C-alpha atoms as a printed R data frame, in Angstrom:
    type eleno elety resid chain resno       x       y      z
1   ATOM     1    CA   MET     A     1 -32.894   7.495 17.245
2   ATOM     2    CA   LEU     A     2 -34.596   4.587 19.039
3   ATOM     3    CA   LYS     A     3 -37.328   4.246 16.432
4   ATOM     4    CA   LYS     A     4 -34.873   4.474 13.535
5   ATOM     5    CA   GLY     A     5 -32.446   1.985 15.098
6   ATOM     6    CA   VAL     A     6 -35.141  -0.565 15.925
7   ATOM     7    CA   LYS     A     7 -36.696  -0.197 12.488
8   ATOM     8    CA   HIS     A     8 -33.293  -0.706 10.928
9   ATOM     9    CA   ALA     A     9 -32.526  -3.764 13.061
10  ATOM    10    CA   ALA     A    10 -35.972  -5.200 12.265
11  ATOM    11    CA   SER     A    11 -35.313  -4.827  8.536
12  ATOM    12    CA   LEU     A    12 -32.196  -6.974  8.927
13  ATOM    13    CA   TRP     A    13 -33.757  -9.633 11.166
14  ATOM    14    CA   ARG     A    14 -34.481 -12.878  9.324
15  ATOM    15    CA   GLU     A    15 -36.385 -16.025 10.212
16  ATOM    16    CA   GLU     A    16 -33.132 -17.815 11.048
17  ATOM    17    CA   ASP     A    17 -32.378 -15.072 13.611
18  ATOM    18    CA   GLY     A    18 -35.464 -15.933 15.634
19  ATOM    19    CA   THR     A    19 -39.128 -15.076 15.958
20  ATOM    20    CA   ILE     A    20 -40.592 -11.596 16.148
21  ATOM    21    CA   PHE     A    21 -40.958 -12.271 19.884
22  ATOM    22    CA   ASP     A    22 -37.209 -13.025 20.045
23  ATOM    23    CA   PHE     A    23 -36.489  -9.749 18.226
24  ATOM    24    CA   SER     A    24 -38.732  -7.786 20.569
25  ATOM    25    CA   ASN     A    25 -37.019  -9.313 23.607
26  ATOM    26    CA   PHE     A    26 -33.607  -8.669 22.118
27  ATOM    27    CA   VAL     A    27 -34.384  -4.979 21.639
28  ATOM    28    CA   LYS     A    28 -35.939  -4.614 25.100
29  ATOM    29    CA   ASN     A    29 -33.035  -6.382 26.793
30  ATOM    30    CA   ASN     A    30 -30.267  -4.584 24.941
31  ATOM    31    CA   TYR     A    31 -31.389  -1.026 24.303
32  ATOM    32    CA   ILE     A    32 -29.356   1.587 26.182
33  ATOM    33    CA   ALA     A    33 -31.445   4.638 27.051
34  ATOM    34    CA   ASP     A    34 -28.856   6.513 29.121
35  ATOM    35    CA   PRO     A    35 -26.842   8.803 26.781
36  ATOM    36    CA   GLU     A    36 -23.667   8.546 28.866
37  ATOM    37    CA   LYS     A    37 -23.843   4.768 28.994
38  ATOM    38    CA   ARG     A    38 -24.540   4.707 25.249
39  ATOM    39    CA   LYS     A    39 -21.401   6.801 24.608
40  ATOM    40    CA   ALA     A    40 -19.330   4.476 26.780
41  ATOM    41    CA   VAL     A    41 -20.650   1.409 24.953
42  ATOM    42    CA   PHE     A    42 -20.056   3.087 21.587
43  ATOM    43    CA   ARG     A    43 -16.402   3.634 22.555
44  ATOM    44    CA   LYS     A    44 -16.120  -0.028 23.563
45  ATOM    45    CA   VAL     A    45 -17.703  -1.262 20.335
46  ATOM    46    CA   SER     A    46 -15.462   1.054 18.296
47  ATOM    47    CA   GLY     A    47 -12.435  -0.338 20.122
48  ATOM    48    CA   TYR     A    48 -13.525  -3.906 19.471
49  ATOM    49    CA   PHE     A    49 -13.923  -3.223 15.753
50  ATOM    50    CA   GLU     A    50 -10.614  -1.395 15.593
51  ATOM    51    CA   SER     A    51  -8.905  -4.342 17.263
52  ATOM    52    CA   LEU     A    52 -10.585  -6.924 15.031
53  ATOM    53    CA   LEU     A    53 -10.021  -5.115 11.765
54  ATOM    54    CA   GLY     A    54  -6.508  -4.008 12.657
55  ATOM    55    CA   ASN     A    55  -5.500  -7.534 13.591
56  ATOM    56    CA   TYR     A    56  -7.168  -8.954 10.490
57  ATOM    57    CA   ASN     A    57  -5.145  -6.488  8.449
58  ATOM    58    CA   GLU     A    58  -1.924  -7.520 10.188
59  ATOM    59    CA   ILE     A    59  -2.675 -11.213  9.618
60  ATOM    60    CA   THR     A    60  -3.507 -10.548  5.955
61  ATOM    61    CA   LEU     A    61  -0.215  -8.724  5.452
62  ATOM    62    CA   ASP     A    62   1.661 -11.599  7.101
63  ATOM    63    CA   LEU     A    63  -0.092 -14.172  4.899
64  ATOM    64    CA   LYS     A    64   0.768 -12.213  1.739
65  ATOM    65    CA   LYS     A    65   4.371 -11.490  2.700
66  ATOM    66    CA   ASN     A    66   5.904 -14.190  0.478
67  ATOM    67    CA   LEU     A    67   3.812 -12.982 -2.463
68  ATOM    68    CA   ASP     A    68   4.515  -9.285 -1.987
69  ATOM    69    CA   GLU     A    69   8.169  -9.318 -0.951
70  ATOM    70    CA   ALA     A    70  11.248 -10.929 -2.465
71  ATOM    71    CA   THR     A    71  11.573 -13.760  0.066
72  ATOM    72    CA   GLY     A    72  12.422 -16.568 -2.334
73  ATOM    73    CA   ASP     A    73  10.502 -18.965 -4.515
74  ATOM    74    CA   ILE     A    74   6.724 -18.678 -4.457
75  ATOM    75    CA   ASP     A    75   5.104 -22.061 -3.870
76  ATOM    76    CA   ASP     A    76   1.473 -23.072 -4.223
77  ATOM    77    CA   ILE     A    77   1.057 -22.952 -0.445
78  ATOM    78    CA   ASP     A    78   2.178 -19.302 -0.509
79  ATOM    79    CA   ARG     A    79  -0.580 -18.527 -3.005
80  ATOM    80    CA   MET     A    80  -3.136 -20.449 -0.921
81  ATOM    81    CA   PHE     A    81  -2.326 -18.492  2.213
82  ATOM    82    CA   GLY     A    82  -1.882 -15.245  0.278
83  ATOM    83    CA   THR     A    83  -5.410 -15.440 -1.088
84  ATOM    84    CA   PHE     A    84  -6.983 -16.600  2.179
85  ATOM    85    CA   SER     A    85  -9.399 -14.094  3.742
86  ATOM    86    CA   VAL     A    86  -9.300 -14.334  7.518
87  ATOM    87    CA   SER     A    87 -12.347 -12.089  7.896
88  ATOM    88    CA   SER     A    88 -14.534 -13.627  5.200
89  ATOM    89    CA   HIS     A    89 -17.164 -14.849  7.677
90  ATOM    90    CA   LEU     A    90 -17.039 -11.890 10.051
91  ATOM    91    CA   SER     A    91 -20.370 -10.478  8.892
92  ATOM    92    CA   ASP     A    92 -22.133 -13.834  9.174
93  ATOM    93    CA   ASP     A    93 -20.664 -14.364 12.637
94  ATOM    94    CA   PHE     A    94 -21.834 -10.921 13.782
95  ATOM    95    CA   TYR     A    95 -25.390 -11.723 12.720
96  ATOM    96    CA   ALA     A    96 -25.273 -15.214 14.222
97  ATOM    97    CA   ASN     A    97 -24.191 -13.954 17.645
98  ATOM    98    CA   LYS     A    98 -26.385 -10.823 17.384
99  ATOM    99    CA   ILE     A    99 -23.548  -8.260 17.553
100 ATOM   100    CA   ALA     A   100 -24.750  -6.822 14.233
101 ATOM   101    CA   PHE     A   101 -28.285  -6.353 15.564
102 ATOM   102    CA   PHE     A   102 -27.024  -4.791 18.770
103 ATOM   103    CA   ARG     A   103 -24.857  -2.393 16.851
104 ATOM   104    CA   CYS     A   104 -27.439  -1.295 14.312
105 ATOM   105    CA   SER     A   105 -30.211  -0.942 16.901
106 ATOM   106    CA   GLN     A   106 -27.965   1.211 19.094
107 ATOM   107    CA   PHE     A   107 -26.038   3.080 16.411
108 ATOM   108    CA   SER     A   108 -28.226   2.738 13.328
109 ATOM   109    CA   LEU     A   109 -26.475   5.326 11.173
110 ATOM   110    CA   LEU     A   110 -23.454   3.044 10.907
111 ATOM   111    CA   TYR     A   111 -25.255   0.319  8.991
112 ATOM   112    CA   SER     A   112 -26.917  -0.070  5.644
113 ATOM   113    CA   ARG     A   113 -29.464  -2.702  4.650
114 ATOM   114    CA   GLY     A   114 -27.477  -3.546  1.533
115 ATOM   115    CA   LYS     A   115 -24.613  -5.000  3.533
116 ATOM   116    CA   ARG     A   116 -26.831  -7.777  4.922
117 ATOM   117    CA   LYS     A   117 -28.702  -8.294  1.676
118 ATOM   118    CA   THR     A   118 -25.628  -8.631 -0.508
119 ATOM   119    CA   GLY     A   119 -23.567 -10.507  2.052
120 ATOM   120    CA   THR     A   120 -20.661  -8.100  1.883
121 ATOM   121    CA   ARG     A   121 -18.425  -7.636  4.866
122 ATOM   122    CA   LEU     A   122 -19.546  -5.268  7.613
123 ATOM   123    CA   GLU     A   123 -17.443  -2.198  8.132
124 ATOM   124    CA   PRO     A   124 -17.380  -0.101 11.284
């Protein structure tokens, strides 16, 4: 699992993420060898993603309410908010603050290279 996770994280690491030395230090400083600790961290990370994505969903529903329900006239501002994506930069933010690298190096089966390459949103 360690080799696969590190290899996966390395395939996603780009020049703007840091040097190869930075990547090596990141892996050394963040890898969790203890299986029980890894399970505990996995539960935390899963909870964080559930909270983020659940709240993004709730916000999205709220922003689309005037478009989806009969609440009165639909104004341009309703369309602007209704088409706004609150999570559109989530993937970029996760790479910028290294959460994506932590997650794929620890739990590599949850990621695919194509998500970084195509710029699509990360899913838990």
